[in-house]
Amino acid sequence: MQGPAVFMDISLEDQAQELRKYFKSLGAEISEEKSPKGVEDDLHKIVGVCDVCFKESNEADIEAILNSIVSIMVSIPLERGENLIVAFSQRLAKAPGPKLGLVALQSFWRLYNNLEPNSPLRYHVYYHVIELAARVGAVKNVFTGVEQLRKEFASCPPSNEQMQKLYRLLHQVLKDQNSELASKVMIELLGTYTDENASYAREDAIKCIVTALADPNTFLLDPLLSLKPVRFLEGELIYDLLTIFVSEKLSSYQSFYENHKEFVQSQGLNHEQNVKKMRILSFMQMAESNPEITFDEMISELQIEEKNVEAFIIEVLKTRLVRARMDQAQRTVRVTSTMHRTFGRAQWQQLRSVLLAWRANVNQVHESMKSVAAAQLEYNAQQQKA
């Protein structure tokens, strides 16, 4: 069996023929002769058998062969580019084991990075890069956030339908690894719908709500209510559950759960985790209007045993949603600040009042400094006369 060919200073046609010979030597069902239809047809034939290279024992040899294929792909105009990319990704997905899986991913990622920024094929390659990355647990190496994703396609934006498909894939691969990022992706997905087609996003909207509720680090849920597809769910149980997490207290959730246990369980939500989250949200609501909260109030409102109150307060402070100090002797919590669960008209008015008071204080300080400066100037003048 001949070793991998090294391609230097030869034409694309000759490079393709060398690849044909190489795969033929490994037992692949491919002829050694060039295709009369041209190098693109050669490439289709080569891609169709390229997974045979995984028989090689040397990872560097496999990477060299895959990179040779990539070098041809980026050097010729591809009339059937999408089909070729799909076929290539399917073959690379057959890489046995995580090490060869990473080799395959690196080659496909190299293909993506070598395409022109305005190439419409970038979307198709990126989509299958995410699929390959998910198989080898390397999604974080190719996707870091929605802002980065926008930059990737700035020169050649995909269609709305394509982005929806990509967001769904990203949500699927992220939901068990990074629920916070998965929630952001799903919110982006729902933002792609308009008033005209929001009703078709029902399943996406439900997934978005469930992901956000299940995420232990997501507490600001009010923005979901402004999403058009979520508003179409009004009147359904999932929407009612969301509104409880947005603005109501633990007691409301407990009542909902008692009446709809099977529904909560059918959504894959954990009741104990829901209770834990609602306790924190209810405490935040208490802190909005009460700068001092007693242990007894927490025991009553949050349904906590007295022995667990201090541990709960420490847990709340760790979230950094509330700034406060605990006084064990007085059995109270003194609140310095808290994040609002909802931010509507009342909160904007409150913020306006705070800013107006701040401006008034700054003006007062400014006037005081002017008086001090005037007095100092007068004093200096008197001293000079003396």
Coordinates of C-alpha atoms in Angstrom, one line a residue:
M1 CA 0.0 0.0 0.0
Q2 CA 1.5 3.3 -1.1
G3 CA 1.8 6.2 1.4
P4 CA 0.0 9.5 1.2
A5 CA 1.1 11.6 -1.8
V6 CA 2.6 15.0 -1.2
F7 CA 1.3 17.6 -3.6
M8 CA 3.7 20.4 -4.5
D9 CA 3.9 22.5 -7.6
I10 CA 1.5 20.3 -9.6
S11 CA -1.8 21.2 -11.3
L12 CA -5.2 20.7 -9.6
E13 CA -6.0 18.0 -12.2
D14 CA -2.8 16.1 -11.4
Q15 CA -3.3 16.6 -7.7
A16 CA -6.8 15.1 -8.0
Q17 CA -5.4 12.1 -10.0
E18 CA -2.8 11.5 -7.2
L19 CA -5.6 11.5 -4.7
R20 CA -7.5 9.0 -6.9
K21 CA -4.5 6.7 -6.9
Y22 CA -4.0 7.0 -3.2
F23 CA -7.6 6.1 -2.3
K24 CA -7.5 3.3 -4.9
S25 CA -4.4 1.9 -3.1
L26 CA -6.4 1.8 0.1
G27 CA -9.1 -0.3 -1.5
A28 CA -11.6 2.4 -2.3
E29 CA -14.0 1.9 -5.2
I30 CA -12.6 4.6 -7.4
S31 CA -10.6 4.6 -10.7
E32 CA -7.2 6.1 -11.1
E33 CA -8.0 7.9 -14.3
K34 CA -9.0 11.6 -14.4
S35 CA -12.7 12.4 -15.1
P36 CA -13.4 13.7 -18.6
K37 CA -15.9 16.1 -17.0
G38 CA -13.2 18.0 -15.2
V39 CA -11.6 18.4 -11.8
E40 CA -14.9 19.2 -10.0
D41 CA -16.2 15.7 -11.0
D42 CA -12.9 14.3 -9.8
L43 CA -13.5 16.0 -6.5
H44 CA -17.0 14.6 -6.1
K45 CA -15.6 11.1 -6.7
I46 CA -12.7 11.6 -4.2
V47 CA -15.0 13.0 -1.5
G48 CA -17.3 10.0 -2.0
V49 CA -14.5 7.7 -0.7
C50 CA -12.4 10.1 1.4
D51 CA -13.4 8.3 4.7
V52 CA -11.2 5.4 3.6
C53 CA -8.2 7.4 4.7
F54 CA -9.2 6.8 8.3
K55 CA -7.6 3.3 7.8
E56 CA -4.2 5.1 8.0
S57 CA -2.4 4.7 11.4
N58 CA -0.7 8.1 11.2
E59 CA -2.9 11.1 12.1
A60 CA -0.6 13.5 10.3
D61 CA -1.0 11.5 7.1
I62 CA -4.8 11.6 7.4
E63 CA -4.7 15.4 8.0
A64 CA -2.4 15.9 5.0
I65 CA -4.8 14.0 2.7
L66 CA -7.9 15.8 4.0
N67 CA -6.1 19.2 3.6
S68 CA -5.2 18.2 0.0
I69 CA -8.9 17.8 -0.7
V70 CA -9.7 21.1 1.0
S71 CA -7.0 22.8 -1.1
I72 CA -8.8 21.7 -4.3
M73 CA -12.2 22.7 -3.0
V74 CA -11.1 26.3 -2.3
S75 CA -9.3 26.6 -5.6
I76 CA -12.1 25.9 -8.1
P77 CA -15.6 27.4 -8.6
L78 CA -18.1 24.8 -7.3
E79 CA -21.4 24.6 -9.2
R80 CA -22.6 21.9 -6.9
G81 CA -20.9 23.2 -3.9
E82 CA -23.7 22.6 -1.3
N83 CA -24.0 18.9 -2.3
L84 CA -20.3 18.5 -2.2
I85 CA -20.0 20.1 1.3
V86 CA -22.8 17.9 2.6
A87 CA -21.1 14.8 1.2
F88 CA -17.7 15.8 2.6
S89 CA -19.2 16.4 6.1
Q90 CA -21.0 13.0 6.1
R91 CA -17.7 11.3 5.2
L92 CA -15.8 13.2 7.9
A93 CA -18.4 12.3 10.4
K94 CA -17.3 8.7 10.0
A95 CA -14.0 9.4 11.7
P96 CA -13.6 6.7 14.4
G97 CA -12.8 8.0 17.9
P98 CA -12.3 11.6 19.3
K99 CA -8.7 12.1 18.0
L100 CA -9.6 11.4 14.4
G101 CA -12.8 13.3 14.9
L102 CA -10.8 16.4 15.8
V103 CA -8.5 15.9 12.8
A104 CA -11.6 15.8 10.6
L105 CA -13.1 18.9 12.3
Q106 CA -9.8 20.9 11.8
S107 CA -9.8 20.1 8.1
F108 CA -13.4 21.2 7.7
W109 CA -12.8 24.3 9.8
R110 CA -9.8 25.0 7.5
L111 CA -12.1 24.8 4.5
Y112 CA -14.5 27.3 6.1
N113 CA -11.7 29.8 6.9
N114 CA -10.3 29.6 3.4
L115 CA -13.5 30.4 1.6
E116 CA -14.0 34.0 0.5
P117 CA -15.9 36.1 3.0
N118 CA -18.7 36.7 0.5
S119 CA -19.0 33.1 -0.5
P120 CA -22.6 31.7 0.0
L121 CA -20.9 28.3 0.7
R122 CA -19.6 29.6 4.0
Y123 CA -23.0 29.1 5.6
H124 CA -23.3 25.5 4.5
V125 CA -19.7 24.7 5.7
Y126 CA -20.3 26.4 9.0
Y127 CA -23.5 24.5 9.6
H128 CA -21.8 21.2 9.2
V129 CA -18.8 22.4 11.2
I130 CA -21.1 22.8 14.1
E131 CA -22.5 19.2 13.6
L132 CA -19.0 17.8 13.5
A133 CA -17.9 19.8 16.5
A134 CA -20.9 18.6 18.5
R135 CA -19.9 15.0 17.8
V136 CA -16.4 15.5 19.3
G137 CA -17.4 17.9 22.1
A138 CA -15.7 20.9 20.6
V139 CA -18.5 23.3 19.9
K140 CA -17.0 26.0 22.1
N141 CA -13.9 26.0 19.8
V142 CA -15.9 27.2 16.8
F143 CA -18.9 29.0 18.4
T144 CA -18.5 31.6 21.2
G145 CA -21.7 33.6 20.9
V146 CA -24.3 35.3 18.7
E147 CA -22.3 38.4 18.2
Q148 CA -19.4 36.4 16.8
L149 CA -21.9 34.6 14.6
R150 CA -23.2 37.9 13.1
K151 CA -19.6 38.9 12.2
E152 CA -19.0 35.5 10.5
F153 CA -21.7 36.2 7.9
A154 CA -21.5 40.0 7.7
S155 CA -20.2 39.9 4.1
C156 CA -22.8 37.4 2.9
P157 CA -25.8 37.2 5.2
P158 CA -27.7 33.9 5.0
S159 CA -31.5 33.9 4.4
N160 CA -33.8 34.1 7.3
E161 CA -34.7 30.4 6.9
Q162 CA -31.1 29.4 6.9
M163 CA -30.4 31.3 10.1
Q164 CA -33.4 29.8 11.8
K165 CA -32.1 26.3 10.9
L166 CA -28.6 27.2 12.2
Y167 CA -30.0 28.6 15.5
R168 CA -32.0 25.5 16.0
L169 CA -28.9 23.3 15.5
L170 CA -26.9 25.5 17.9
H171 CA -29.6 25.3 20.5
Q172 CA -29.8 21.6 20.2
V173 CA -26.1 21.1 20.7
L174 CA -25.7 23.7 23.5
K175 CA -28.7 23.0 25.7
D176 CA -27.0 20.3 27.7
Q177 CA -23.6 21.9 27.8
N178 CA -24.2 25.7 28.2
S179 CA -27.8 26.4 29.0
E180 CA -27.2 30.1 29.3
L181 CA -25.8 30.4 25.8
A182 CA -28.5 28.1 24.5
S183 CA -31.1 30.5 25.8
K184 CA -29.4 33.4 24.0
V185 CA -29.4 31.4 20.8
M186 CA -33.1 30.6 21.1
I187 CA -33.9 34.2 21.8
E188 CA -32.1 35.2 18.6
L189 CA -34.1 32.5 16.8
L190 CA -37.4 33.9 18.0
G191 CA -36.2 37.4 17.0
T192 CA -36.1 36.3 13.4
Y193 CA -39.9 35.9 13.2
T194 CA -42.2 38.7 12.3
D195 CA -45.9 39.4 13.0
E196 CA -46.8 37.7 9.8
N197 CA -45.1 34.3 10.6
A198 CA -44.7 34.4 14.4
S199 CA -47.6 31.9 14.8
Y200 CA -45.4 29.3 13.0
A201 CA -42.7 29.5 15.7
R202 CA -44.8 27.8 18.4
E203 CA -42.4 24.9 19.1
D204 CA -39.4 27.2 19.0
A205 CA -41.1 29.6 21.5
I206 CA -41.9 26.7 23.9
K207 CA -38.3 25.5 23.7
C208 CA -37.1 29.0 24.4
I209 CA -39.2 29.3 27.5
V210 CA -38.4 25.9 28.8
T211 CA -34.6 26.5 28.3
A212 CA -34.8 29.8 30.1
L213 CA -36.8 28.4 33.0
A214 CA -34.5 25.4 33.4
D215 CA -31.3 27.5 33.3
P216 CA -30.1 28.0 36.9
N217 CA -28.3 31.2 35.9
T218 CA -31.1 32.9 34.1
F219 CA -33.3 35.1 36.3
L220 CA -34.3 38.0 34.1
L221 CA -37.2 36.5 32.1
D222 CA -39.3 39.6 31.4
P223 CA -37.7 40.2 27.9
L224 CA -39.2 36.9 26.7
L225 CA -42.7 38.4 26.9
S226 CA -41.8 40.9 24.3
L227 CA -41.0 38.3 21.7
K228 CA -43.7 37.9 19.1
P229 CA -43.7 34.1 19.0
V230 CA -44.0 34.0 22.8
R231 CA -46.9 36.4 22.8
F232 CA -48.8 34.0 20.4
L233 CA -48.7 31.4 23.3
E234 CA -50.8 33.6 25.6
G235 CA -53.6 31.6 27.1
E236 CA -51.6 28.3 27.1
L237 CA -50.1 26.7 30.2
I238 CA -46.5 27.4 29.2
Y239 CA -47.2 31.1 28.9
D240 CA -48.9 31.1 32.3
L241 CA -45.9 29.4 33.8
L242 CA -43.6 32.0 32.3
T243 CA -45.6 34.9 33.7
I244 CA -45.3 33.3 37.2
F245 CA -41.5 33.2 36.8
V246 CA -41.5 36.8 35.5
S247 CA -43.5 38.6 38.2
E248 CA -45.2 36.3 40.7
K249 CA -44.2 34.7 44.0
L250 CA -43.4 31.2 45.1
S251 CA -46.9 30.6 46.3
S252 CA -48.3 31.1 42.8
Y253 CA -45.9 28.6 41.4
Q254 CA -46.8 26.0 44.1
S255 CA -50.5 26.5 43.2
F256 CA -49.8 26.1 39.5
Y257 CA -47.7 22.9 40.1
E258 CA -50.5 21.4 42.3
N259 CA -52.9 21.8 39.4
H260 CA -50.6 21.0 36.5
K261 CA -48.0 18.5 37.8
E262 CA -48.1 16.4 34.6
F263 CA -47.6 19.4 32.4
V264 CA -44.5 20.6 34.3
Q265 CA -43.0 17.2 34.1
S266 CA -43.9 16.8 30.4
Q267 CA -41.8 19.9 29.6
G268 CA -38.7 18.2 31.2
L269 CA -38.7 20.8 34.1
N270 CA -37.5 19.7 37.5
H271 CA -39.9 20.8 40.2
E272 CA -37.3 21.1 43.0
Q273 CA -35.1 23.3 40.7
N274 CA -38.2 25.4 39.9
V275 CA -38.9 25.9 43.6
K276 CA -35.3 26.9 44.2
K277 CA -35.4 29.5 41.4
M278 CA -38.7 30.9 42.5
R279 CA -37.4 31.3 46.0
I280 CA -34.6 33.5 44.7
L281 CA -37.0 35.4 42.4
S282 CA -39.4 35.9 45.3
F283 CA -36.7 37.2 47.5
M284 CA -35.6 39.7 44.8
Q285 CA -39.2 40.9 44.7
M286 CA -39.3 41.3 48.5
A287 CA -36.0 43.2 48.3
E288 CA -37.3 45.7 45.8
S289 CA -39.6 47.3 48.3
N290 CA -38.1 46.3 51.7
P291 CA -34.6 47.5 52.6
E292 CA -34.8 45.3 55.6
I293 CA -36.2 41.8 55.6
T294 CA -36.6 39.6 58.7
F295 CA -35.9 35.9 58.9
D296 CA -39.5 35.3 59.9
E297 CA -40.7 37.0 56.7
M298 CA -38.5 34.8 54.6
I299 CA -39.6 31.7 56.5
S300 CA -43.2 32.6 55.7
E301 CA -42.9 33.9 52.2
L302 CA -40.3 31.6 50.9
Q303 CA -41.4 28.4 52.7
I304 CA -38.0 27.8 54.2
E305 CA -37.2 26.0 57.4
E306 CA -35.5 28.3 59.9
K307 CA -32.3 26.2 59.9
N308 CA -31.9 26.8 56.2
V309 CA -32.4 30.6 56.1
E310 CA -28.7 31.6 56.4
A311 CA -27.7 29.1 53.7
F312 CA -30.4 30.5 51.4
I313 CA -29.2 34.1 51.9
I314 CA -25.6 33.1 51.1
E315 CA -26.9 31.4 48.0
V316 CA -28.8 34.5 46.9
L317 CA -25.7 36.7 47.5
K318 CA -23.6 34.4 45.3
T319 CA -25.9 35.1 42.4
R320 CA -25.0 38.9 42.7
L321 CA -28.6 39.7 41.9
V322 CA -28.9 41.2 45.4
R323 CA -26.4 43.1 47.5
A324 CA -27.1 42.9 51.2
R325 CA -25.7 42.2 54.6
M326 CA -27.0 39.6 57.0
D327 CA -27.3 40.3 60.7
Q328 CA -27.6 37.0 62.5
A329 CA -28.1 38.6 65.9
Q330 CA -31.0 40.8 64.7
R331 CA -32.2 38.0 62.4
T332 CA -32.5 40.4 59.5
V333 CA -31.1 41.1 56.0
R334 CA -30.3 44.7 55.1
V335 CA -30.6 45.2 51.3
T336 CA -28.3 47.6 49.6
S337 CA -29.5 47.0 46.0
T338 CA -31.3 44.4 43.9
M339 CA -31.9 43.6 40.2
H340 CA -35.5 44.2 39.3
R341 CA -37.4 41.2 37.9
T342 CA -39.3 43.3 35.5
F343 CA -38.3 46.7 34.1
G344 CA -41.4 48.6 33.0
R345 CA -42.8 52.1 33.2
A346 CA -42.7 52.2 37.0
Q347 CA -39.0 51.2 37.0
W348 CA -38.2 53.8 34.3
Q349 CA -39.9 56.5 36.4
Q350 CA -38.0 55.3 39.5
L351 CA -34.7 55.5 37.5
R352 CA -35.7 59.0 36.3
S353 CA -36.3 60.2 39.9
V354 CA -32.9 58.8 41.0
L355 CA -31.1 60.5 38.1
L356 CA -32.9 63.8 38.7
A357 CA -31.9 63.6 42.4
W358 CA -28.4 62.9 41.4
R359 CA -28.3 65.9 39.0
A360 CA -29.7 68.1 41.8
N361 CA -27.0 67.0 44.2
V362 CA -24.3 67.5 41.6
N363 CA -25.6 71.1 40.9
Q364 CA -25.7 71.8 44.7
V365 CA -22.1 70.6 45.0
H366 CA -21.1 72.7 42.0
E367 CA -22.7 75.8 43.5
S368 CA -21.0 75.2 46.8
M369 CA -17.6 74.8 45.1
K370 CA -18.3 78.1 43.3
S371 CA -18.9 79.8 46.7
V372 CA -15.8 78.3 48.2
A373 CA -13.7 79.4 45.1
A374 CA -15.2 83.0 45.3
A375 CA -14.4 83.2 49.0
Q376 CA -10.9 82.0 48.4
L377 CA -10.3 84.6 45.7
E378 CA -11.6 87.3 47.9
Y379 CA -9.4 86.2 50.8
N380 CA -6.3 86.1 48.5
A381 CA -7.1 89.7 47.3
Q382 CA -7.3 90.9 50.8
Q383 CA -4.1 89.3 51.7
Q384 CA -2.3 91.0 48.7
K385 CA -3.6 94.4 49.8
A386 CA -2.4 93.9 53.4

